[in-house]
Amino acid sequence: EVQLVESGGGLVQPGRSLKLSCAASGFTFSNYGMAWVRQAPTKGLEWVATISYDGSSTYYRDSVKGRFTISRDNAKSTLYLQMDSLRSEDTATYYCARGATGDYWGQGVMVTVSS
Amino acid sequence: DIQMTQSPSSLPASLGDRVTITCRASQDIGNYLRWFQQKPGKSPRLMIYGATNLANGVPSRFSGSRSGSDYSLTINSLESEDMAIYYCLQHNEYPYTFGAGTKLELK
């Protein structure tokens, strides 16, 4: 059974950093690209970033480019999202998803950016 | 960026109805279109991929179609478990973009 379990969320002040993790199991992690998708409270889904199966290629939405870094450790079957210079508009539930377009999703982790 | 215009935003319907949700792409996306279902407090679930292909475990009352730049999700014989928000997603080019969502609710 495919499982994706996010962690690392919480309350953080504007301008600070946070690193999310996504532990994957039930499939061969190193064979799949992975993505982060977020959802602000009561809002729709927003694609954030994608990483290729081997980590050699990454893609970001413009609003997070230069502030967020997606990475992976295939030996640990874990996906990461380093979030720097956080803004209030980054407040959202962050989902880890298998594949560039999400055939399986984690349960999500809440990130609140507020002073 | 490619804009996905999804309609309607809200869709009241009765059990047993046939309903259709549509997304229009602002540029050519081929068949790089997916549909997701999201229930309150839950993660999204993939329903349709490649515009017309049913994802694993999805009931056959769901179907996807394409007409030019218009993509549709149809649910035949609506059941109570289908009440949710549905989103389309284009993945033809970055940044990937979702439609704004359609809330399917009981009339």
Coordinates of C-alpha atoms in Angstrom, one line a residue:
Chain A
E1 CA 0.0 0.0 0.0
V2 CA 1.3 3.4 -1.0
Q3 CA 1.8 5.7 2.0
L4 CA 3.0 9.2 2.1
V5 CA 3.4 10.8 5.6
E6 CA 4.3 14.5 5.9
S7 CA 5.8 16.1 8.9
G8 CA 7.5 19.3 10.0
G9 CA 4.7 21.8 9.8
G10 CA 3.8 24.3 12.5
L11 CA 3.5 28.0 13.3
V12 CA 6.4 30.2 12.2
Q13 CA 7.0 33.9 12.1
P14 CA 7.3 35.8 8.7
G15 CA 10.8 35.7 7.4
R16 CA 11.7 32.5 9.2
S17 CA 12.3 29.0 7.8
L18 CA 10.7 25.6 8.0
K19 CA 11.6 22.2 6.5
L20 CA 8.9 19.7 5.6
S21 CA 9.5 16.0 5.2
C22 CA 7.5 13.3 3.4
A23 CA 8.3 9.7 4.3
A24 CA 7.3 7.3 1.5
S25 CA 6.6 3.6 1.6
G26 CA 4.8 0.9 -0.3
F27 CA 6.5 1.6 -3.6
T28 CA 10.0 2.1 -5.1
F29 CA 10.5 5.7 -4.2
S30 CA 13.5 6.2 -6.5
N31 CA 11.4 5.3 -9.6
Y32 CA 9.1 8.3 -9.2
G33 CA 9.1 12.0 -9.5
M34 CA 7.5 13.7 -6.6
A35 CA 5.6 16.9 -6.0
W36 CA 4.4 19.4 -3.3
V37 CA 1.0 20.9 -3.6
R38 CA -0.5 23.3 -1.1
Q39 CA -4.0 24.5 -0.2
A40 CA -4.6 27.7 1.7
P41 CA -7.5 27.6 4.2
T42 CA -10.8 27.4 2.4
K43 CA -9.1 27.8 -1.0
G44 CA -8.2 25.6 -3.9
L45 CA -5.2 23.5 -4.8
E46 CA -2.0 25.1 -5.9
W47 CA 1.0 23.2 -7.3
V48 CA 4.3 24.3 -5.6
A49 CA 7.2 22.2 -6.9
T50 CA 8.2 19.0 -8.6
I51 CA 11.4 17.0 -8.5
S52 CA 12.5 14.3 -10.9
Y53 CA 13.0 10.7 -9.8
D54 CA 16.7 11.2 -9.4
G55 CA 16.7 14.7 -8.1
S56 CA 18.4 16.1 -11.2
S57 CA 15.5 18.3 -12.3
T58 CA 13.4 20.6 -10.2
Y59 CA 10.5 23.0 -11.1
Y60 CA 8.9 25.7 -9.0
R61 CA 6.0 28.1 -9.2
D62 CA 7.2 31.7 -9.5
S63 CA 5.9 32.8 -6.1
V64 CA 8.2 30.4 -4.3
K65 CA 11.2 30.4 -6.7
G66 CA 14.4 31.4 -4.8
R67 CA 12.7 30.8 -1.4
F68 CA 11.7 27.1 -1.5
T69 CA 13.9 24.1 -2.3
I70 CA 12.6 20.7 -3.1
S71 CA 14.9 17.8 -2.6
R72 CA 14.9 14.1 -2.0
D73 CA 16.9 11.3 -0.4
N74 CA 16.2 8.1 -2.3
A75 CA 18.2 6.0 0.3
K76 CA 15.7 7.2 2.9
S77 CA 12.6 7.3 0.6
T78 CA 12.0 10.8 1.8
L79 CA 11.0 14.0 0.1
Y80 CA 11.8 17.4 1.5
L81 CA 10.7 21.0 1.1
Q82 CA 12.9 23.7 2.6
M83 CA 11.0 26.9 3.0
D84 CA 12.9 30.1 3.6
S85 CA 11.8 33.7 3.9
L86 CA 8.3 32.6 4.7
R87 CA 5.4 35.0 4.1
S88 CA 1.8 35.1 5.4
E89 CA 0.6 34.0 1.9
D90 CA 2.5 30.7 2.3
T91 CA 0.0 29.7 5.1
A92 CA -1.5 26.5 3.8
T93 CA -1.8 22.7 4.1
Y94 CA 1.1 21.2 2.2
Y95 CA 0.6 17.9 0.5
C96 CA 3.3 15.5 -0.7
A97 CA 2.2 13.7 -3.9
R98 CA 3.7 10.8 -5.9
G99 CA 4.5 11.6 -9.4
A100 CA 4.7 15.0 -10.9
T101 CA 0.9 15.2 -11.0
G102 CA -0.1 13.2 -7.9
D103 CA -1.5 9.8 -8.3
Y104 CA -1.2 9.3 -4.5
W105 CA -1.3 12.1 -1.9
G106 CA -0.3 12.3 1.8
Q107 CA -2.6 13.5 4.5
G108 CA -1.1 17.0 4.5
V109 CA 0.7 19.1 7.0
M110 CA -0.3 22.6 8.1
V111 CA 2.0 25.5 7.9
T112 CA 1.0 28.8 9.5
V113 CA 3.0 31.9 8.9
S114 CA 2.1 34.6 11.4
S115 CA 3.6 36.9 13.9
Chain B
D1 CA 0.8 30.5 -17.4
I2 CA -2.0 28.2 -18.7
Q3 CA -5.3 29.2 -17.2
M4 CA -7.9 26.5 -16.4
T5 CA -11.4 27.9 -16.3
Q6 CA -13.6 25.5 -14.4
S7 CA -17.4 25.6 -14.3
P8 CA -19.7 25.7 -12.5
S9 CA -18.2 26.7 -9.1
S10 CA -21.2 25.1 -7.4
L11 CA -23.4 22.3 -8.6
P12 CA -26.5 21.3 -6.6
A13 CA -27.8 17.9 -7.7
S14 CA -30.0 15.1 -6.6
L15 CA -29.1 11.4 -6.1
G16 CA -29.4 9.6 -9.4
D17 CA -28.7 12.6 -11.5
R18 CA -26.2 12.8 -14.3
V19 CA -23.8 15.8 -13.8
T20 CA -21.0 17.3 -15.8
I21 CA -18.2 19.6 -14.8
T22 CA -16.0 21.4 -17.3
C23 CA -12.6 22.9 -17.5
R24 CA -11.4 25.1 -20.4
A25 CA -7.7 25.5 -21.1
S26 CA -6.3 28.8 -22.2
Q27 CA -3.7 27.1 -24.4
D28 CA -3.3 23.6 -25.9
I29 CA -2.6 21.0 -23.3
G30 CA -3.3 17.9 -25.4
N31 CA -4.6 15.2 -23.1
Y32 CA -2.4 16.3 -20.1
L33 CA -5.5 16.8 -17.9
R34 CA -6.4 15.1 -14.6
W35 CA -9.4 15.3 -12.4
F36 CA -9.3 15.0 -8.6
Q37 CA -11.9 14.6 -5.9
Q38 CA -11.5 16.1 -2.5
K39 CA -13.9 15.5 0.4
P40 CA -13.9 17.7 3.5
G41 CA -10.8 17.3 5.6
K42 CA -9.3 14.8 3.2
S43 CA -6.5 14.7 0.7
P44 CA -7.3 14.9 -3.0
R45 CA -7.9 11.6 -4.9
L46 CA -7.0 11.0 -8.5
M47 CA -10.1 10.2 -10.5
I48 CA -9.2 10.6 -14.2
Y49 CA -5.9 10.8 -16.0
G50 CA -5.0 11.5 -19.6
A51 CA -8.3 13.3 -19.9
T52 CA -10.3 10.2 -20.4
N53 CA -8.8 7.3 -18.4
L54 CA -10.3 6.1 -15.1
A55 CA -7.8 5.8 -12.2
N56 CA -7.5 2.6 -10.2
G57 CA -10.5 1.9 -8.1
V58 CA -12.7 4.7 -9.4
P59 CA -16.3 3.6 -10.1
S60 CA -17.3 3.3 -13.7
R61 CA -20.1 5.9 -13.3
F62 CA -17.2 8.5 -13.6
S63 CA -15.9 9.4 -17.0
G64 CA -13.8 12.0 -18.7
S65 CA -14.0 13.5 -22.1
R66 CA -12.4 16.2 -24.3
S67 CA -13.8 18.5 -27.0
G68 CA -11.1 20.8 -28.3
S69 CA -9.9 22.8 -25.3
D70 CA -12.9 21.8 -23.2
Y71 CA -12.4 18.9 -20.8
S72 CA -15.4 17.4 -18.9
L73 CA -15.9 15.1 -16.0
T74 CA -19.3 13.3 -16.0
I75 CA -20.8 11.4 -13.2
N76 CA -23.7 9.1 -14.1
S77 CA -26.3 8.2 -11.5
L78 CA -25.0 10.4 -8.6
E79 CA -24.4 8.7 -5.3
S80 CA -24.1 10.4 -1.8
E81 CA -20.4 9.4 -1.6
D82 CA -19.8 11.6 -4.7
M83 CA -20.5 14.8 -2.9
A84 CA -17.1 16.6 -2.9
I85 CA -15.1 19.3 -4.5
Y86 CA -13.7 18.4 -7.9
Y87 CA -10.6 20.0 -9.5
C88 CA -9.0 19.7 -12.9
L89 CA -5.2 20.0 -13.3
Q90 CA -3.2 20.6 -16.5
H91 CA 0.2 19.1 -16.5
N92 CA 1.3 19.9 -20.1
E93 CA 3.7 22.6 -19.0
Y94 CA 5.0 24.3 -15.9
P95 CA 3.7 25.8 -13.8
Y96 CA 1.0 23.1 -13.5
T97 CA -2.3 24.8 -12.8
F98 CA -5.5 23.7 -11.2
G99 CA -9.0 24.8 -11.9
A100 CA -10.7 26.7 -9.1
G101 CA -12.9 23.7 -8.2
T102 CA -16.5 22.7 -8.4
K103 CA -18.4 22.0 -5.2
L104 CA -20.9 19.2 -5.9
E105 CA -23.7 19.2 -3.3
L106 CA -27.1 17.7 -2.6
K107 CA -30.0 19.8 -3.9

